Amino acid sequence: MVEKIFDNPKIYRVLVPLPENPLRSLNSYVIMTEKRNLVIDTGFNREECYGALTEGLDELGIDIEDTDFFITHFHGDHCGTVGRIAGERSRIFMSEKDYSYLVGDFEDATWEDIESVYVEEGFPTDIVCRLKSSNQAKKYRPDRLFKAVTLQDRDVIRLGDAELVCMLTPGHTPGHMCLYLPEKKILFSGDHVLFDITPNITSWMGIADSLGDYMQSLEMIKDLDVEITLAAHRDSRGNLRERADEILEHHRIRLHDTAEVLRESERPLNAYEIAQMMKWNLRGRSWDSFPDNQKWFAMGETISHIDYLVKRDFILKQIDTESGIYVYSLK
Ligand SMILES: [Zn+2]
């Protein structure tokens, strides 16, 4: 399905389905100019995504050899199918930081490192084992590494007369990038700002405080002069500044709730115990009947909130010498 979003430059949205995924679909944006085209994000490496995107590009009459790609971040639902769809002369743009994580992913380093971090934080090993085969992000990632033109913060991509500024917005991933068209006040926000769901924030290897980074990136982005925000999932229209403030408030409440769980506990707790005591949208289900992948996401969110509070000296991190698992208490 192709929808026209803007006239000059021509911007279209191709809806790419994400089957069996709570995100439902990806908004792949296409900017068309007389010289070259740019496709922003592409979908998982699975037939349904590849089919929908190629169909959309055909409908727009696009020659793939005149088309480049911009990947907002290294999650599989954004970069999974780009290597297959890009032409020989296509360039694939991506932040240097996220590209390095993608390279690590191919050596299986990224996943195994994260799994061992979760286990050290009390996450059950049997769930880790079950998730090894069912994790969509892993299953539908690119099947081979594509070459990328790597980007730094504020690099400019020229497309016909349009100048697009690459805005580094670490948080959702360590090297997430938004794409800003200042002349038209348009922001392609990737997963940095979504409107009817809250972007997932998790902990990353080598990143001490991903939630702190994310909140700082929200403060930065809300000061941009933006009239149209084009997000990567779901309904993409809304006021950027208001939405950034709502997400910031959401995390402040979650930080407060994390500290409250520790205040009410008589003993130090590990991150998995804290996650179970937090409020989640479980749709009436108990934590135990919560699907494995939702437990995984909840765990990541919880760790990122704990990291934030540890870094700012609100809570104390210690190791339980018997189990080798980290435990936390209020300072
Ligand atoms: Zn993402």
CSV table of C-alpha atoms and ligand atoms in Angstrom, one decimal:
chain,number,residue,atom,x,y,z
A,1,MET,CA,0.0,0.0,0.0
A,2,VAL,CA,1.4,3.4,-1.1
A,3,GLU,CA,0.3,6.7,0.3
A,4,LYS,CA,1.5,10.1,-0.8
A,5,ILE,CA,2.6,12.3,2.1
A,6,PHE,CA,4.2,15.4,0.7
A,7,ASP,CA,4.6,17.1,-2.6
A,8,ASN,CA,7.9,18.9,-2.9
A,9,PRO,CA,10.0,16.8,-2.6
A,10,LYS,CA,7.7,13.9,-3.3
A,11,ILE,CA,7.5,11.7,-0.2
A,12,TYR,CA,5.5,8.5,-0.1
A,13,ARG,CA,4.8,5.9,2.6
A,14,VAL,CA,4.9,2.2,1.8
A,15,LEU,CA,3.2,0.1,4.5
A,16,VAL,CA,5.4,-3.0,5.1
A,17,PRO,CA,3.6,-5.7,7.2
A,18,LEU,CA,5.4,-7.3,10.1
A,19,PRO,CA,3.5,-10.6,10.6
A,20,GLU,CA,3.1,-12.0,14.1
A,21,ASN,CA,4.7,-8.9,15.5
A,22,PRO,CA,3.0,-6.5,18.0
A,23,LEU,CA,4.3,-3.6,15.9
A,24,ARG,CA,2.1,-4.8,13.1
A,25,SER,CA,3.8,-2.9,10.3
A,26,LEU,CA,6.7,-0.6,9.3
A,27,ASN,CA,6.3,2.7,7.6
A,28,SER,CA,8.9,2.7,4.8
A,29,TYR,CA,9.3,6.3,3.5
A,30,VAL,CA,10.4,7.0,-0.1
A,31,ILE,CA,11.7,10.4,-1.1
A,32,MET,CA,11.7,10.8,-4.9
A,33,THR,CA,13.7,13.4,-6.9
A,34,GLU,CA,14.6,13.7,-10.5
A,35,LYS,CA,18.1,12.5,-9.9
A,36,ARG,CA,17.9,9.9,-7.1
A,37,ASN,CA,15.5,8.4,-4.7
A,38,LEU,CA,16.0,7.6,-1.0
A,39,VAL,CA,14.1,4.8,0.9
A,40,ILE,CA,14.1,5.1,4.6
A,41,ASP,CA,13.9,1.7,6.4
A,42,THR,CA,12.9,-1.6,4.8
A,43,GLY,CA,11.4,-4.3,7.0
A,44,PHE,CA,12.4,-7.8,8.2
A,45,ASN,CA,14.3,-10.2,6.0
A,46,ARG,CA,11.2,-12.2,5.2
A,47,GLU,CA,9.1,-12.6,2.1
A,48,GLU,CA,6.1,-10.6,3.3
A,49,CYS,CA,8.3,-7.5,3.8
A,50,TYR,CA,10.4,-7.9,0.7
A,51,GLY,CA,7.2,-8.4,-1.4
A,52,ALA,CA,5.3,-5.4,0.0
A,53,LEU,CA,8.3,-3.0,-0.4
A,54,THR,CA,9.2,-4.1,-4.0
A,55,GLU,CA,5.5,-3.9,-4.9
A,56,GLY,CA,5.4,-0.4,-3.5
A,57,LEU,CA,8.5,0.7,-5.3
A,58,ASP,CA,7.2,-0.8,-8.6
A,59,GLU,CA,4.0,1.1,-8.1
A,60,LEU,CA,6.0,4.3,-7.8
A,61,GLY,CA,7.9,3.4,-11.0
A,62,ILE,CA,11.3,3.5,-9.2
A,63,ASP,CA,14.5,2.2,-10.8
A,64,ILE,CA,16.4,0.5,-7.9
A,65,GLU,CA,19.7,1.5,-9.4
A,66,ASP,CA,18.8,5.2,-9.0
A,67,THR,CA,17.8,4.6,-5.4
A,68,ASP,CA,19.7,4.8,-2.1
A,69,PHE,CA,18.7,3.6,1.4
A,70,PHE,CA,18.8,5.2,4.8
A,71,ILE,CA,18.6,2.8,7.8
A,72,THR,CA,17.6,4.6,11.0
A,73,HIS,CA,18.9,1.8,13.2
A,74,PHE,CA,20.1,-1.8,13.1
A,75,HIS,CA,17.0,-3.6,14.3
A,76,GLY,CA,15.9,-6.3,11.9
A,77,ASP,CA,12.5,-4.7,11.1
A,78,HIS,CA,14.4,-1.7,9.7
A,79,CYS,CA,17.4,-3.2,7.9
A,80,GLY,CA,16.5,-6.9,7.4
A,81,THR,CA,15.7,-6.8,3.7
A,82,VAL,CA,17.9,-3.9,2.5
A,83,GLY,CA,20.8,-6.1,1.3
A,84,ARG,CA,18.4,-8.1,-0.9
A,85,ILE,CA,16.5,-5.1,-2.3
A,86,ALA,CA,19.4,-2.7,-3.0
A,87,GLY,CA,20.8,-2.4,-6.5
A,88,GLU,CA,24.5,-2.6,-7.4
A,89,ARG,CA,24.7,1.2,-7.6
A,90,SER,CA,22.6,1.8,-4.5
A,91,ARG,CA,24.2,3.2,-1.4
A,92,ILE,CA,23.1,2.1,2.0
A,93,PHE,CA,23.5,4.8,4.7
A,94,MET,CA,23.7,4.0,8.3
A,95,SER,CA,25.3,5.5,11.5
A,96,GLU,CA,28.8,4.2,12.1
A,97,LYS,CA,27.8,3.2,15.7
A,98,ASP,CA,24.8,1.0,14.7
A,99,TYR,CA,26.7,-0.5,11.8
A,100,SER,CA,29.4,-1.7,14.2
A,101,TYR,CA,26.6,-3.4,16.3
A,102,LEU,CA,25.3,-5.0,13.1
A,103,VAL,CA,28.8,-6.3,12.4
A,104,GLY,CA,28.9,-7.7,15.9
A,105,ASP,CA,25.6,-9.3,15.4
A,106,PHE,CA,27.0,-11.3,12.5
A,107,GLU,CA,29.7,-12.6,14.7
A,108,ASP,CA,26.9,-13.5,17.2
A,109,ALA,CA,28.7,-11.4,19.7
A,110,THR,CA,25.9,-8.8,20.2
A,111,TRP,CA,23.2,-11.4,21.1
A,112,GLU,CA,25.4,-13.6,23.3
A,113,ASP,CA,26.8,-10.6,25.2
A,114,ILE,CA,23.3,-9.4,25.9
A,115,GLU,CA,22.1,-12.8,26.9
A,116,SER,CA,24.9,-13.1,29.5
A,117,VAL,CA,24.1,-9.7,30.9
A,118,TYR,CA,20.5,-10.7,31.4
A,119,VAL,CA,21.5,-13.9,33.2
A,120,GLU,CA,23.8,-11.9,35.5
A,121,GLU,CA,20.8,-9.7,36.2
A,122,GLY,CA,18.7,-12.7,37.3
A,123,PHE,CA,16.9,-13.6,34.0
A,124,PRO,CA,16.1,-17.3,33.9
A,125,THR,CA,18.4,-19.3,31.6
A,126,ASP,CA,15.5,-21.6,30.4
A,127,ILE,CA,13.8,-18.5,28.9
A,128,VAL,CA,17.0,-17.4,27.3
A,129,CYS,CA,17.3,-20.9,25.7
A,130,ARG,CA,13.7,-20.9,24.4
A,131,LEU,CA,14.1,-17.4,23.0
A,132,LYS,CA,17.2,-18.4,21.0
A,133,SER,CA,15.0,-19.9,18.3
A,134,SER,CA,11.9,-17.7,18.5
A,135,ASN,CA,13.4,-14.2,18.6
A,136,GLN,CA,12.1,-12.4,15.5
A,137,ALA,CA,14.8,-9.7,15.6
A,138,LYS,CA,17.4,-12.5,15.3
A,139,LYS,CA,15.4,-14.8,13.0
A,140,TYR,CA,14.6,-12.1,10.4
A,141,ARG,CA,17.8,-10.1,10.5
A,142,PRO,CA,19.8,-9.7,7.2
A,143,ASP,CA,21.2,-13.0,6.1
A,144,ARG,CA,24.4,-11.5,5.1
A,145,LEU,CA,26.2,-8.3,5.9
A,146,PHE,CA,25.6,-5.5,3.5
A,147,LYS,CA,28.2,-2.7,2.8
A,148,ALA,CA,27.2,0.6,4.2
A,149,VAL,CA,28.2,4.2,3.9
A,150,THR,CA,28.6,5.0,7.6
A,151,LEU,CA,27.5,8.3,9.0
A,152,GLN,CA,28.3,10.7,11.8
A,153,ASP,CA,26.1,13.1,13.7
A,154,ARG,CA,25.0,16.0,11.4
A,155,ASP,CA,26.3,14.5,8.2
A,156,VAL,CA,24.3,15.8,5.2
A,157,ILE,CA,22.8,13.6,2.5
A,158,ARG,CA,22.1,15.6,-0.7
A,159,LEU,CA,19.2,14.4,-2.7
A,160,GLY,CA,18.4,16.5,-5.8
A,161,ASP,CA,17.8,20.0,-4.2
A,162,ALA,CA,17.0,18.6,-0.8
A,163,GLU,CA,19.5,18.5,2.0
A,164,LEU,CA,18.8,15.9,4.7
A,165,VAL,CA,20.6,16.2,8.0
A,166,CYS,CA,21.5,13.0,9.9
A,167,MET,CA,20.7,13.5,13.6
A,168,LEU,CA,22.3,11.0,16.0
A,169,THR,CA,19.7,10.1,18.6
A,170,PRO,CA,21.2,7.3,20.8
A,171,GLY,CA,18.9,5.5,23.2
A,172,HIS,CA,16.5,3.1,21.4
A,173,THR,CA,19.8,1.7,19.9
A,174,PRO,CA,23.3,3.1,20.6
A,175,GLY,CA,23.6,4.7,17.2
A,176,HIS,CA,19.9,5.4,16.2
A,177,MET,CA,19.6,8.2,13.6
A,178,CYS,CA,16.7,10.5,12.6
A,179,LEU,CA,16.7,12.2,9.3
A,180,TYR,CA,15.8,15.9,9.2
A,181,LEU,CA,14.7,18.0,6.3
A,182,PRO,CA,15.0,21.5,7.8
A,183,GLU,CA,13.9,23.4,4.7
A,184,LYS,CA,10.5,21.7,4.9
A,185,LYS,CA,10.4,21.1,8.7
A,186,ILE,CA,10.1,17.4,8.2
A,187,LEU,CA,11.6,14.8,10.6
A,188,PHE,CA,11.9,11.1,9.8
A,189,SER,CA,12.0,9.9,13.5
A,190,GLY,CA,12.6,6.2,13.1
A,191,ASP,CA,11.9,4.5,16.4
A,192,HIS,CA,13.2,7.5,18.4
A,193,VAL,CA,9.7,9.0,18.7
A,194,LEU,CA,6.6,6.9,18.0
A,195,PHE,CA,3.1,8.3,18.6
A,196,ASP,CA,0.8,5.5,19.8
A,197,ILE,CA,3.3,3.2,21.3
A,198,THR,CA,6.3,4.0,23.6
A,199,PRO,CA,9.7,3.1,22.0
A,200,ASN,CA,11.4,0.2,23.7
A,201,ILE,CA,14.5,1.2,25.7
A,202,THR,CA,16.9,-1.5,26.8
A,203,SER,CA,20.4,-1.9,28.0
A,204,TRP,CA,23.3,-2.3,25.6
A,205,MET,CA,26.8,-3.8,25.9
A,206,GLY,CA,29.3,-1.0,26.2
A,207,ILE,CA,26.6,1.6,27.0
A,208,ALA,CA,26.4,2.6,30.7
A,209,ASP,CA,23.2,4.5,30.6
A,210,SER,CA,21.0,4.0,27.6
A,211,LEU,CA,17.9,5.6,29.2
A,212,GLY,CA,19.9,8.7,30.1
A,213,ASP,CA,21.2,8.8,26.5
A,214,TYR,CA,17.6,8.4,25.2
A,215,MET,CA,16.2,11.1,27.4
A,216,GLN,CA,19.0,13.5,26.3
A,217,SER,CA,18.2,12.6,22.7
A,218,LEU,CA,14.5,13.4,23.3
A,219,GLU,CA,15.5,16.8,24.8
A,220,MET,CA,17.6,17.5,21.7
A,221,ILE,CA,15.0,16.5,19.1
A,222,LYS,CA,12.1,18.4,20.6
A,223,ASP,CA,14.0,21.7,20.1
A,224,LEU,CA,14.1,21.2,16.3
A,225,ASP,CA,11.8,23.2,14.1
A,226,VAL,CA,9.5,20.4,12.9
A,227,GLU,CA,6.0,20.5,11.5
A,228,ILE,CA,5.7,17.0,10.2
A,229,THR,CA,7.1,14.0,12.0
A,230,LEU,CA,7.2,10.7,10.1
A,231,ALA,CA,7.6,7.8,12.5
A,232,ALA,CA,8.6,4.2,11.6
A,233,HIS,CA,5.6,2.5,13.1
A,234,ARG,CA,1.8,3.0,13.4
A,235,ASP,CA,0.2,6.3,13.0
A,236,SER,CA,2.9,8.7,12.2
A,237,ARG,CA,1.4,12.2,12.7
A,238,GLY,CA,1.5,14.2,15.8
A,239,ASN,CA,3.2,17.1,17.6
A,240,LEU,CA,6.9,16.2,18.1
A,241,ARG,CA,7.5,18.4,21.1
A,242,GLU,CA,4.4,17.3,22.9
A,243,ARG,CA,5.1,13.6,22.2
A,244,ALA,CA,8.7,13.9,23.4
A,245,ASP,CA,7.5,15.5,26.6
A,246,GLU,CA,5.0,12.7,27.1
A,247,ILE,CA,7.6,10.0,26.6
A,248,LEU,CA,10.0,11.8,29.0
A,249,GLU,CA,7.2,12.0,31.6
A,250,HIS,CA,6.5,8.2,31.1
A,251,HIS,CA,10.2,7.4,31.9
A,252,ARG,CA,10.2,9.7,35.0
A,253,ILE,CA,7.2,7.9,36.3
A,254,ARG,CA,8.9,4.5,35.6
A,255,LEU,CA,12.1,5.7,37.4
A,256,HIS,CA,10.0,6.7,40.4
A,257,ASP,CA,8.2,3.3,40.4
A,258,THR,CA,11.5,1.4,40.2
A,259,ALA,CA,12.8,3.2,43.3
A,260,GLU,CA,9.4,2.6,45.0
A,261,VAL,CA,9.7,-1.2,44.5
A,262,LEU,CA,13.1,-1.1,46.2
A,263,ARG,CA,11.8,1.2,49.0
A,264,GLU,CA,9.1,-1.3,49.8
A,265,SER,CA,11.4,-4.3,49.8
A,266,GLU,CA,13.0,-5.7,53.0
A,267,ARG,CA,16.0,-7.1,51.1
A,268,PRO,CA,18.0,-6.1,48.0
A,269,LEU,CA,16.4,-7.3,44.8
A,270,ASN,CA,17.8,-8.5,41.4
A,271,ALA,CA,16.6,-6.9,38.2
A,272,TYR,CA,14.3,-9.8,37.3
A,273,GLU,CA,12.6,-9.6,40.7
A,274,ILE,CA,12.1,-5.8,40.2
A,275,ALA,CA,10.7,-6.4,36.7
A,276,GLN,CA,8.1,-8.7,38.1
A,277,MET,CA,7.0,-6.1,40.6
A,278,MET,CA,6.7,-3.3,38.2
A,279,LYS,CA,3.3,-2.5,36.6
A,280,TRP,CA,3.1,-3.7,33.0
A,281,ASN,CA,0.3,-3.8,30.5
A,282,LEU,CA,-0.4,-7.5,31.0
A,283,ARG,CA,-4.0,-7.4,29.7
A,284,GLY,CA,-5.2,-9.1,32.9
A,285,ARG,CA,-2.5,-11.9,32.7
A,286,SER,CA,-0.1,-12.7,35.5
A,287,TRP,CA,3.7,-12.3,35.0
A,288,ASP,CA,4.1,-16.1,34.8
A,289,SER,CA,1.7,-16.3,31.8
A,290,PHE,CA,3.4,-13.3,30.1
A,291,PRO,CA,5.0,-14.5,26.8
A,292,ASP,CA,8.8,-15.1,26.9
A,293,ASN,CA,9.6,-12.3,24.5
A,294,GLN,CA,7.5,-9.8,26.5
A,295,LYS,CA,9.4,-10.8,29.7
A,296,TRP,CA,12.6,-10.2,27.7
A,297,PHE,CA,11.5,-6.7,26.7
A,298,ALA,CA,10.3,-5.9,30.2
A,299,MET,CA,13.6,-7.1,31.6
A,300,GLY,CA,15.5,-4.8,29.2
A,301,GLU,CA,13.4,-1.8,30.1
A,302,THR,CA,13.8,-2.5,33.8
A,303,ILE,CA,17.6,-2.8,33.5
A,304,SER,CA,17.8,0.5,31.6
A,305,HIS,CA,15.8,2.2,34.4
A,306,ILE,CA,18.0,0.6,37.1
A,307,ASP,CA,21.2,1.7,35.2
A,308,TYR,CA,19.9,5.3,35.2
A,309,LEU,CA,19.3,5.3,39.0
A,310,VAL,CA,22.7,3.6,39.7
A,311,LYS,CA,24.6,6.1,37.6
A,312,ARG,CA,22.9,9.0,39.5
A,313,ASP,CA,23.6,7.4,42.9
A,314,PHE,CA,20.0,6.8,43.9
A,315,ILE,CA,20.4,3.0,44.2
A,316,LEU,CA,23.3,0.8,45.1
A,317,LYS,CA,24.5,-2.1,42.9
A,318,GLN,CA,26.1,-5.1,44.6
A,319,ILE,CA,26.9,-8.7,43.6
A,320,ASP,CA,25.3,-11.5,45.5
A,321,THR,CA,28.4,-13.6,46.0
A,322,GLU,CA,26.5,-16.9,46.3
A,323,SER,CA,24.6,-16.7,43.0
A,324,GLY,CA,26.8,-14.3,41.1
A,325,ILE,CA,23.8,-12.2,40.3
A,326,TYR,CA,23.6,-8.4,40.8
A,327,VAL,CA,21.2,-7.1,43.5
A,328,TYR,CA,20.0,-3.5,44.1
A,329,SER,CA,18.9,-1.5,47.1
A,330,LEU,CA,17.9,2.1,47.7
A,331,LYS,CA,20.7,4.4,49.0
B,1,ZN,ZN,13.7,-0.5,16.7
